[in-house]
Coordinates of N, CA, C and O in Angstrom, one line a residue:
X1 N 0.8 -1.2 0.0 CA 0.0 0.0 0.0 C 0.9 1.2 0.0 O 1.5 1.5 1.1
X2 N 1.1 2.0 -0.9 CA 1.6 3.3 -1.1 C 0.3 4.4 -0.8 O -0.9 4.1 -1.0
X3 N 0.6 5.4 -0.3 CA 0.6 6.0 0.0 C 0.7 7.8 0.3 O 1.7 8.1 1.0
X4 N -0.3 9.0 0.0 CA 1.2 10.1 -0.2 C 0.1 11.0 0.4 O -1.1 11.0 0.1
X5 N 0.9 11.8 1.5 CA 0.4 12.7 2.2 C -0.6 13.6 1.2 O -0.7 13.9 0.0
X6 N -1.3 14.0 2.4 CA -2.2 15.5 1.6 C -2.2 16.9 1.7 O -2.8 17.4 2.7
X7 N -1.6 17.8 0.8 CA -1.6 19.1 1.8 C -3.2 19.4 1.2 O -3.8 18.5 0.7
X8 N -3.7 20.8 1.5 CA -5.0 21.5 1.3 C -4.6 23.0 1.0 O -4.1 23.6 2.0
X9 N -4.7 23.7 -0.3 CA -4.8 25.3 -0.3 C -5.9 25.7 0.4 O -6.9 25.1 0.1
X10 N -5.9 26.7 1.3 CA -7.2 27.2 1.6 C -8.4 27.1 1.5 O -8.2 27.4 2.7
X11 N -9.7 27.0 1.3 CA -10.6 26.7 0.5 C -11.1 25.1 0.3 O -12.2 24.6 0.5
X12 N -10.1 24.3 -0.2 CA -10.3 23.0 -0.1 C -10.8 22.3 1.2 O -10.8 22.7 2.4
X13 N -11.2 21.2 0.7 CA -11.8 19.5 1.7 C -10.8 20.0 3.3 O -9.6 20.0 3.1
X14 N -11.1 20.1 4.0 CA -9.7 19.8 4.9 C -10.8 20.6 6.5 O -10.9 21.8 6.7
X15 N -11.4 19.8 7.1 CA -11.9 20.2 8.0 C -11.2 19.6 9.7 O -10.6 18.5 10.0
X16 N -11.5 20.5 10.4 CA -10.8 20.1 11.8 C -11.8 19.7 12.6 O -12.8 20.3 13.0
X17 N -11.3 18.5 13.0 CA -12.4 17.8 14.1 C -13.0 16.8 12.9 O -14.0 16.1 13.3
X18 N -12.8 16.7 11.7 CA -13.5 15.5 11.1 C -12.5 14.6 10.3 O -11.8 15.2 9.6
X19 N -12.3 13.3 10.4 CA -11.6 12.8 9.1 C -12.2 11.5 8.9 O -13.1 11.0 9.5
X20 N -11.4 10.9 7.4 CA -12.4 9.6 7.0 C -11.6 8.2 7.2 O -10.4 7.9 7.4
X21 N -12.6 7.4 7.2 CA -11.8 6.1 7.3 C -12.6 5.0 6.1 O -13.6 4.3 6.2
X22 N -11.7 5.1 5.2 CA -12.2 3.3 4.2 C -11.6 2.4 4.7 O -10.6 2.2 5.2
X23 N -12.8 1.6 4.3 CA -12.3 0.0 5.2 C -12.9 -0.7 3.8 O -13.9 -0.3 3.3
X24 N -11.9 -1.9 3.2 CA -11.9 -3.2 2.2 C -11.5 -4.2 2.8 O -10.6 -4.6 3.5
X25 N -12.6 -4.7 2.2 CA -12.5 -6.4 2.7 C -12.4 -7.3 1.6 O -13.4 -7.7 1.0
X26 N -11.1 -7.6 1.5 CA -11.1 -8.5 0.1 C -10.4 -10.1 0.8 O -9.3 -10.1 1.3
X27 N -11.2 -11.4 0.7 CA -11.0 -12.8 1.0 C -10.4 -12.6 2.4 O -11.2 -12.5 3.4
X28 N -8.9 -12.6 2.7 CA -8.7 -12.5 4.4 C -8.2 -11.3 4.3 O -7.6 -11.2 5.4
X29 N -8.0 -10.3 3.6 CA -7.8 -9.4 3.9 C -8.5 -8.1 4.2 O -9.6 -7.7 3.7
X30 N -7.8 -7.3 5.4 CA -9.0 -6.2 6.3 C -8.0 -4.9 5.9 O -6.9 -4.7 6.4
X31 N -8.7 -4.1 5.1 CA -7.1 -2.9 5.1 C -7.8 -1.4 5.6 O -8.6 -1.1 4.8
X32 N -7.7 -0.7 6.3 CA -8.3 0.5 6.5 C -7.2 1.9 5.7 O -6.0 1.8 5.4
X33 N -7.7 3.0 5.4 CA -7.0 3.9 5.1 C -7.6 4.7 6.0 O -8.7 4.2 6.5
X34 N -7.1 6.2 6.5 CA -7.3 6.8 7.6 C -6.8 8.4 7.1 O -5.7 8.7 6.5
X35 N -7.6 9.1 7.4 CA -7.2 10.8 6.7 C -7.5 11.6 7.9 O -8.6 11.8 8.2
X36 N -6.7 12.2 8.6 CA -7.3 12.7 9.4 C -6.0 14.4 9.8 O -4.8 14.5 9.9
X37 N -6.9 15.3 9.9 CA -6.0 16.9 9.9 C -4.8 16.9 11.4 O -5.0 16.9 12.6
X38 N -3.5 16.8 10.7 CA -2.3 17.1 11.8 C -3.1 17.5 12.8 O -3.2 16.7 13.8
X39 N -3.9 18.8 12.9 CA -3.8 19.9 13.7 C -4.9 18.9 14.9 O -4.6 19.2 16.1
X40 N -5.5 18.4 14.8 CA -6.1 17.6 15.8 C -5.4 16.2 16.2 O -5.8 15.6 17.2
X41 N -4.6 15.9 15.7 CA -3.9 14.8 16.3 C -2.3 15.4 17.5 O -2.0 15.0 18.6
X42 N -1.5 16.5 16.4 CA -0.5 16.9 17.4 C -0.8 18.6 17.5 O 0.1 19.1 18.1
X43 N -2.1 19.6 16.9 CA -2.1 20.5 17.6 C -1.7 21.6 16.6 O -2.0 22.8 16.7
X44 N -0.4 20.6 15.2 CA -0.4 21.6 14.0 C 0.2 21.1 13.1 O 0.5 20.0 12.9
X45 N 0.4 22.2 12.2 CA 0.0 21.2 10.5 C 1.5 21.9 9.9 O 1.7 22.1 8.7
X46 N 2.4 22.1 10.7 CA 3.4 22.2 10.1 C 4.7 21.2 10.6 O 4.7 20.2 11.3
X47 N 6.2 21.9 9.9 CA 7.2 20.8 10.6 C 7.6 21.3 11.7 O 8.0 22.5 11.6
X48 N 7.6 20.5 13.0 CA 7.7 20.8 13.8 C 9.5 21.4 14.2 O 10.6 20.9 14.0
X49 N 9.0 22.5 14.8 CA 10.2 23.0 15.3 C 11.0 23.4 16.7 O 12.2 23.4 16.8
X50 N 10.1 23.7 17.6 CA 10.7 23.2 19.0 C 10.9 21.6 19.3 O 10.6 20.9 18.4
X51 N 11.3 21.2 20.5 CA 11.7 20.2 21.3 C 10.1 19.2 21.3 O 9.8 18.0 21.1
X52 N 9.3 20.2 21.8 CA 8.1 19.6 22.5 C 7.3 19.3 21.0 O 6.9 18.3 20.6
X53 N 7.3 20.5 20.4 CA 6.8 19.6 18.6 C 7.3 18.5 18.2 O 6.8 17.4 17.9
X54 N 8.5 19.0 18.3 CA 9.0 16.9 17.9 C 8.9 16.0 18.1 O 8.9 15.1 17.2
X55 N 8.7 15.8 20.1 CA 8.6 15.3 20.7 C 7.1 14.5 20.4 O 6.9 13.3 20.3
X56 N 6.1 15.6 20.4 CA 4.7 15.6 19.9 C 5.0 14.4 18.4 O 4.4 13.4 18.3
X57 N 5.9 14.9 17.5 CA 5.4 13.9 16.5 C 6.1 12.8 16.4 O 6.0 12.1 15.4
X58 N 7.0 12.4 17.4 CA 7.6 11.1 17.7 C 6.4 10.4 18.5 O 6.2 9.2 18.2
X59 N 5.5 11.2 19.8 CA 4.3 10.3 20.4 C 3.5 9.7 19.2 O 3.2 8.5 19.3
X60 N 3.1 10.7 18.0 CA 1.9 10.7 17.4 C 2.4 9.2 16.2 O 1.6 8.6 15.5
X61 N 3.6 8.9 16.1 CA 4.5 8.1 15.3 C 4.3 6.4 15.9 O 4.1 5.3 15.5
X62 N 4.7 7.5 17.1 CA 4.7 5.7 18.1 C 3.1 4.8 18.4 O 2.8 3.7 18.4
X63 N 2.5 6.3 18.5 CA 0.8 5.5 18.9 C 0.8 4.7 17.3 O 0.7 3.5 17.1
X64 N 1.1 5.8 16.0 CA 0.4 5.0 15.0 C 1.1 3.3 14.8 O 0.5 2.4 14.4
X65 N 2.0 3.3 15.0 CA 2.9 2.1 14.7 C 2.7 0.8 16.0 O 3.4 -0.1 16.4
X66 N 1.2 1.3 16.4 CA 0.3 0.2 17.4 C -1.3 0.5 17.3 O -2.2 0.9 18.1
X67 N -1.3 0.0 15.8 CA -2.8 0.2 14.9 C -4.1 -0.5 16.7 O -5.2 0.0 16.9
X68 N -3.5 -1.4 17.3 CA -4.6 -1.7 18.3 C -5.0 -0.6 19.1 O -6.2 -0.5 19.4
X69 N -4.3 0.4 19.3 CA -4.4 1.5 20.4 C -5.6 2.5 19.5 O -6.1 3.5 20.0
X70 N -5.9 2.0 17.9 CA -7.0 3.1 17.5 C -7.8 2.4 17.2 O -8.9 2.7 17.6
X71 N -7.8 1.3 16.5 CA -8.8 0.4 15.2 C -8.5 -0.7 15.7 O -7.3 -1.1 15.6
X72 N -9.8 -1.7 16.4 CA -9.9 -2.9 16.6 C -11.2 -3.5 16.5 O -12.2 -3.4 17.0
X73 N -10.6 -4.6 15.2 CA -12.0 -5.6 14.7 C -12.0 -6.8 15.6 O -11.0 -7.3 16.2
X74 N -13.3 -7.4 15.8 CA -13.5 -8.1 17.0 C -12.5 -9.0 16.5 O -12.2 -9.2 15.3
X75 N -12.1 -9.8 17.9 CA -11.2 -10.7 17.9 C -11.6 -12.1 17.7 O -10.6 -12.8 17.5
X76 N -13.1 -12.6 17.6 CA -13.2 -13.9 16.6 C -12.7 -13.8 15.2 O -12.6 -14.7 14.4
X77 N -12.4 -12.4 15.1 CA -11.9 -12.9 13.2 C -10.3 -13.1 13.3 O -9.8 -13.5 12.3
X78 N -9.6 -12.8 14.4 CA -8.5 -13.5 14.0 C -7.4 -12.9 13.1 O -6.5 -13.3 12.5
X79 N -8.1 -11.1 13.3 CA -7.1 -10.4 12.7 C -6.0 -10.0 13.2 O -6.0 -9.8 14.4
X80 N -4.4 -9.7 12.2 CA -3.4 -9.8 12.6 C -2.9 -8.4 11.7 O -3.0 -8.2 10.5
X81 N -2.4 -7.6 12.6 CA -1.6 -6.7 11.5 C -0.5 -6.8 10.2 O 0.6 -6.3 10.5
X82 N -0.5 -7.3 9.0 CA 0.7 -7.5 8.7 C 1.6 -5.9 7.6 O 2.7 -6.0 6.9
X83 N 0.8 -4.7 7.9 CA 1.7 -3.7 7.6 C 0.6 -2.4 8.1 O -0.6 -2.3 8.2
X84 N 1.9 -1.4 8.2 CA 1.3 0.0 8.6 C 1.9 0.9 7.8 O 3.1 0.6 7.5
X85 N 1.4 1.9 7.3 CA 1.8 2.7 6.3 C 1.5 4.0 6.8 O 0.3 4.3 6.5
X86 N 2.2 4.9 7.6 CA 2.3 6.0 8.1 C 3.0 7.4 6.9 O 4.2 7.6 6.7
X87 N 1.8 8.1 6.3 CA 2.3 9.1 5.7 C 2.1 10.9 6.3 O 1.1 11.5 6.4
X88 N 3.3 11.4 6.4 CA 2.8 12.8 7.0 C 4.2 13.3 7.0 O 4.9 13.2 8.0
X89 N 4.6 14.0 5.5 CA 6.1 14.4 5.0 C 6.0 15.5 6.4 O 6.7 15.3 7.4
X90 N 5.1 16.4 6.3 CA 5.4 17.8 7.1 C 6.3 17.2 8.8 O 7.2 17.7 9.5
X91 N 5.7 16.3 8.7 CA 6.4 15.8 10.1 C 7.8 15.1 10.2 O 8.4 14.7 11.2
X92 N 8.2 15.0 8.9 CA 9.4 14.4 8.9 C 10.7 15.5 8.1 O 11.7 15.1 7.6
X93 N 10.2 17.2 8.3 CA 10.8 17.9 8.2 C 11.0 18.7 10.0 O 10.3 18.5 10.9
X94 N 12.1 19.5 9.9 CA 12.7 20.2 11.0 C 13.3 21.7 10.4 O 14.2 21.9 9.6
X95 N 12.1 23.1 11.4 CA 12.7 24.2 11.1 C 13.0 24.6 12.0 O 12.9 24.0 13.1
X96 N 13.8 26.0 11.9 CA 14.2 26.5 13.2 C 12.9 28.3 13.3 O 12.9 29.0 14.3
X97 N 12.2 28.4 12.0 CA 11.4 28.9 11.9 C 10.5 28.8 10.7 O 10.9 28.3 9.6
X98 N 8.9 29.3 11.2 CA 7.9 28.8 10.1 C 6.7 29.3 10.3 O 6.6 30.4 11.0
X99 N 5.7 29.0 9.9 CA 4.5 29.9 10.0 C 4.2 29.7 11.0 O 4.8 28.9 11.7
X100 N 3.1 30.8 11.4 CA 2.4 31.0 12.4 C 1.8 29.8 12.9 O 1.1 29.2 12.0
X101 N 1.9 29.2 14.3 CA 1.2 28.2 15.1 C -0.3 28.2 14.7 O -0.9 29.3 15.0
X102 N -1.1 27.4 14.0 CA -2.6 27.3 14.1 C -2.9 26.4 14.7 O -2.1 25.4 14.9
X103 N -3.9 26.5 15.2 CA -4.8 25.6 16.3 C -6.1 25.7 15.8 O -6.5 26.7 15.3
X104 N -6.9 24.6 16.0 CA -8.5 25.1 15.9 C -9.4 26.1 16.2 O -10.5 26.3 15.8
X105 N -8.6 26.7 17.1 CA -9.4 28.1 17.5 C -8.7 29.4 17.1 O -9.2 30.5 17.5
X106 N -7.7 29.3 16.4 CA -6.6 30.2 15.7 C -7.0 30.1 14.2 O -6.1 29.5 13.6
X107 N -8.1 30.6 13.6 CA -8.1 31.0 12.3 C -7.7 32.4 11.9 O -8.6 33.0 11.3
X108 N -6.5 33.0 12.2 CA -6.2 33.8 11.5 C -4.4 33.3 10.9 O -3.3 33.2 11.3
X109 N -5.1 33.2 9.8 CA -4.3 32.3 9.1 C -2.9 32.8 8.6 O -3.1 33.8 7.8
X110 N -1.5 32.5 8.8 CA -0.2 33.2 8.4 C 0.1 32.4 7.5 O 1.0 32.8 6.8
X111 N -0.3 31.1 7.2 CA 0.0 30.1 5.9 C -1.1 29.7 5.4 O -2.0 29.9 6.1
X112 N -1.4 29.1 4.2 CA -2.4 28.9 3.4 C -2.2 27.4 2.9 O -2.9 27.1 1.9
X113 N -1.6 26.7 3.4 CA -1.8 25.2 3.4 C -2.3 24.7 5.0 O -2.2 25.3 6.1
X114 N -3.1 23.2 4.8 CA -3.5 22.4 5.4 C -2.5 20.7 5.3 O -1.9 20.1 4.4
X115 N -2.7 20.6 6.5 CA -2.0 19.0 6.0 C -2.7 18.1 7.2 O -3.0 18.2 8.4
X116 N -2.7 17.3 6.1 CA -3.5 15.6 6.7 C -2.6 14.6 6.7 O -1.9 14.3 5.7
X117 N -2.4 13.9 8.3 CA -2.0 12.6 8.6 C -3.2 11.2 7.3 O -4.4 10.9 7.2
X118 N -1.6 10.8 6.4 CA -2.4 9.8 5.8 C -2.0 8.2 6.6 O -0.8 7.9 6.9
X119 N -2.9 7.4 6.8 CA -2.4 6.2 7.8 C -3.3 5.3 7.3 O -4.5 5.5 7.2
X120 N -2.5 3.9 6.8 CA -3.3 3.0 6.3 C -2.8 1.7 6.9 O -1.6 1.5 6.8
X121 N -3.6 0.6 7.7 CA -3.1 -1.0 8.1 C -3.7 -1.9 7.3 O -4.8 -1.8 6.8
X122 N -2.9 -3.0 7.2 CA -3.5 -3.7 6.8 C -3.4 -5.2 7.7 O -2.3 -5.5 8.3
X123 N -4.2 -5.8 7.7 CA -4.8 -6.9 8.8 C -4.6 -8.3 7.6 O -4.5 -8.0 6.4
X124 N -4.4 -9.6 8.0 CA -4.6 -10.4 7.6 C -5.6 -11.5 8.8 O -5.2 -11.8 9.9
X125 N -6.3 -11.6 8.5 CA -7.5 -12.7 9.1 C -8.0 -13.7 9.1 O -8.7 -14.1 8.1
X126 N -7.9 -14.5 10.0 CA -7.8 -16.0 9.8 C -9.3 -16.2 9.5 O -9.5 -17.1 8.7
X127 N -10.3 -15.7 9.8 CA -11.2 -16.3 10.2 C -12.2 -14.9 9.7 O -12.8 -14.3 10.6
X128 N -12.2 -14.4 8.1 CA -13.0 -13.2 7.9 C -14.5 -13.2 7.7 O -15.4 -12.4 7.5
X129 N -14.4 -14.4 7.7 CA -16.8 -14.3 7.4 C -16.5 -14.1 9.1 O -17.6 -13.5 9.4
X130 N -16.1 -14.2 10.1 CA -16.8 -13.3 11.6 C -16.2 -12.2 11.3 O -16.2 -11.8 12.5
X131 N -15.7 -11.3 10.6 CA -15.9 -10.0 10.6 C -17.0 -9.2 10.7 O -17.7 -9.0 9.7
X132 N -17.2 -8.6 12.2 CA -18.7 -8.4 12.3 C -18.6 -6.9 12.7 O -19.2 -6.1 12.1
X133 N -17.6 -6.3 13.8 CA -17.6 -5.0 13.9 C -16.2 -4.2 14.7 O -15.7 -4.7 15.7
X134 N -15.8 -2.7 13.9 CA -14.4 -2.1 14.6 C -14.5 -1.2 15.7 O -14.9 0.0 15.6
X135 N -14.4 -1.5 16.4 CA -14.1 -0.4 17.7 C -13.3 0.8 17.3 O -12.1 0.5 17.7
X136 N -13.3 1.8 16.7 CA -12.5 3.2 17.3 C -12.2 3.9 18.8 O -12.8 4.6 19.5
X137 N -11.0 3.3 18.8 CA -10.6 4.0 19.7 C -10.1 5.2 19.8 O -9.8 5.8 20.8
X138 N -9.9 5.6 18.5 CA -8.8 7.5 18.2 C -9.4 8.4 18.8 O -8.8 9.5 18.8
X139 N -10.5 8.3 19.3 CA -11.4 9.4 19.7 C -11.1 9.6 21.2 O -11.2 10.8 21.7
X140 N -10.7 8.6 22.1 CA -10.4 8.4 23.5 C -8.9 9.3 23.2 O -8.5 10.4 23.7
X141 N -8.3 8.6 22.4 CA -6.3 9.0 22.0 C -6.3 10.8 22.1 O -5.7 11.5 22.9
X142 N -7.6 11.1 20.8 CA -7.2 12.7 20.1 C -9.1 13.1 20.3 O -10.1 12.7 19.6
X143 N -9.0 14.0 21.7 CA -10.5 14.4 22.0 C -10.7 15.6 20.3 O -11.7 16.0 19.9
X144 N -9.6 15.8 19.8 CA -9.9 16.8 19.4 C -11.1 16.4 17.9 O -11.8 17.2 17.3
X145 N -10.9 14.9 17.7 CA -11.7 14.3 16.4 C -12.9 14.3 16.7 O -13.1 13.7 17.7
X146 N -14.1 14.9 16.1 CA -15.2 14.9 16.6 C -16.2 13.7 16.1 O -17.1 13.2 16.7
X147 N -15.5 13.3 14.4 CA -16.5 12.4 13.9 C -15.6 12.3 12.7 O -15.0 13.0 11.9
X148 N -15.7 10.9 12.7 CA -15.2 9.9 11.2 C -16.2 9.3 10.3 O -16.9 8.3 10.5
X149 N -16.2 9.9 9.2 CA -17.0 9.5 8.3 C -16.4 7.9 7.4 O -15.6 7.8 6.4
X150 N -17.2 7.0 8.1 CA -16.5 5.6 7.4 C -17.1 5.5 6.1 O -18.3 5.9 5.9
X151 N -16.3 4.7 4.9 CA -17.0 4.1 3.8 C -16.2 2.4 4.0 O -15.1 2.3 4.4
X152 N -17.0 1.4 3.8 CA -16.9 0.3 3.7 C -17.3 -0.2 2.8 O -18.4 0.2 2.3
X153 N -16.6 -1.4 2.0 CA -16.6 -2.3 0.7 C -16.3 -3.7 1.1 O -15.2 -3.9 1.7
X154 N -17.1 -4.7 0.7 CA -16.4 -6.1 0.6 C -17.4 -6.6 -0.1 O -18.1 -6.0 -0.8
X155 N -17.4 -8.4 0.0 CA -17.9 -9.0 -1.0 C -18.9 -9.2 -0.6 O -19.3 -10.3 -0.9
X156 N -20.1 -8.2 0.5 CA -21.3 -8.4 0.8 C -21.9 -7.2 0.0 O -23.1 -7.3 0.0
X157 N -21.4 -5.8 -0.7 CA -21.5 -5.0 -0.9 C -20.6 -3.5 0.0 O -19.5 -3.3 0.5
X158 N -21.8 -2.5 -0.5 CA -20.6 -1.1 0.0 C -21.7 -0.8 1.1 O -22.7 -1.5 1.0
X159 N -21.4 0.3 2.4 CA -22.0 1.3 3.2 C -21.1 2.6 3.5 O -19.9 2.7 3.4
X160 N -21.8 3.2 3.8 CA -21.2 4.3 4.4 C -22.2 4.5 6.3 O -23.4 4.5 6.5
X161 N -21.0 4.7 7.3 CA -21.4 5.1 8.5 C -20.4 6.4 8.8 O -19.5 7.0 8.3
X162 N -21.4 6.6 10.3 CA -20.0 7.6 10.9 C -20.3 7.4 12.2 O -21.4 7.3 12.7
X163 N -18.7 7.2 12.8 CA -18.2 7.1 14.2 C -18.0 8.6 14.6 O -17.5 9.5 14.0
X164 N -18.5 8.7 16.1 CA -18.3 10.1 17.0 C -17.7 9.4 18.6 O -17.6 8.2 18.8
X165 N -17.5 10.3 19.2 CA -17.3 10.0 20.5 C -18.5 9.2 21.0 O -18.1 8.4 21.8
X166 N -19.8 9.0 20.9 CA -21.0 8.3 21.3 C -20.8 7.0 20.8 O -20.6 6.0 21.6
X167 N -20.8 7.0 19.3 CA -21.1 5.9 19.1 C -19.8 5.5 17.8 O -19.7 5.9 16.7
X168 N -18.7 4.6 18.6 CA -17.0 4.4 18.4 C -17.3 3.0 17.8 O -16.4 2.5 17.1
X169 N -18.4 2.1 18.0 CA -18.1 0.6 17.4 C -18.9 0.9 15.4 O -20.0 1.5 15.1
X170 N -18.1 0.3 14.4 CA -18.6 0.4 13.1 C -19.0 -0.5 12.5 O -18.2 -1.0 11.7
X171 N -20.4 -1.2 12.6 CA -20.6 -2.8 11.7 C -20.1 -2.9 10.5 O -20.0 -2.0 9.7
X172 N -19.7 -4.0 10.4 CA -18.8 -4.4 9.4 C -19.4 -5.5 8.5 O -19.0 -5.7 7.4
X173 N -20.6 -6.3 9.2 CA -21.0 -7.4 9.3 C -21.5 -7.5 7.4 O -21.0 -8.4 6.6
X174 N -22.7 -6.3 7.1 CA -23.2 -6.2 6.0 C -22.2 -6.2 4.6 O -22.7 -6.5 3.5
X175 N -21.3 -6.0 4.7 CA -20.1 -6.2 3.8 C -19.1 -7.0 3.9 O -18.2 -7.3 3.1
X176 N -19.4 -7.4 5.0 CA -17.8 -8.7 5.4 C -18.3 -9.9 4.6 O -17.5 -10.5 4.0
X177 N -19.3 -10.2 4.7 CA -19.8 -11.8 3.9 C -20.7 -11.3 2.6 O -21.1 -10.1 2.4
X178 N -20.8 -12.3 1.9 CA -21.4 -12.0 0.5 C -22.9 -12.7 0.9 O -23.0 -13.9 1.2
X179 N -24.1 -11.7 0.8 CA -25.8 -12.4 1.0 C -26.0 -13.4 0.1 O -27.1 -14.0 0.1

């Protein structure tokens, strides 16, 4: 699974407090892709340049590279992680100066890009006709996500749901088996 970050000019897709999650289910395979705005996961959408920014995108590195700590399909299917695909260039640059700090409640804007954490797992599953439903947990991780708009595909067909802080589990059931 490749992969390539997202920036946003002004004006574009790129909202705070929302991002998406596709979920495919092809034979034992469970793969999610994951889009979701820097600025709610570490606070901002550039490369970090103090100690404690870095620091921030070394935590936000480490949670992703333990897919259980956000996205967990129940455990009769016998899913296993067999790759993680962490994209977010901005974070793998280092300034010693740069635009103005934005925050969610700081729209007065000194830069005119947006950038999105792109993160995709993919699961191998012993046991995928019980693929029945995913717990999100990123919402416990990053209060700042308000709501994930899921699209789901497999060989029962497509749906679209969305996960909030209320309601974090996503059936899977209707798409995981073919009717």
């Amino acid at each position: 699974v490749l992969i390539h970050g997202a920036t946003y000019a002004q004006g574009e897709r790129h909202e705070h407090g929302a991002s998406t999650l596709q979920v495919s289910i092809e034979k034992n395979i469970l793969l999610m892709k994951w889009e979701s705005p820097l600025d709610d996961l570490i606070g901002f959408e550039y490369a970090p340049k103090t100690e404690r920014e870095k620091a921030a995108a070394r935590k936000l590195k480490a949670i992703l590279n333990d897919p259980a700590l956000l996205f967990k399909p129940n455990a009769d299917a016998g899913c296993r992680v067999v790759k993680v695909a962490i994209d977010a260039p901005t974070l793998e640059k280092t300034k010693d100066a740069g635009p103005k700090h934005h925050t969610s409640t700081d729209h007065d804007h000194d830069h005119a890009m947006h950038t999105d954490l792109e993160y995709a797992v993919t699961y191998n599953c012993s046991n995928p006709r019980a693929l029945a439903t995913l717990d999100i947990a990123a919402f416990k991780t990053w209060p700042a996500i308000r709501d994930i708009d899921v699209s789901l595909v497999g060989p029962g067909g497509q749906s679209a749901q969305e996960a909030n802080r209320r309601s974090t589990r996503v059936s899977l059931r209707e798409v995981a088996v073919k009717q």
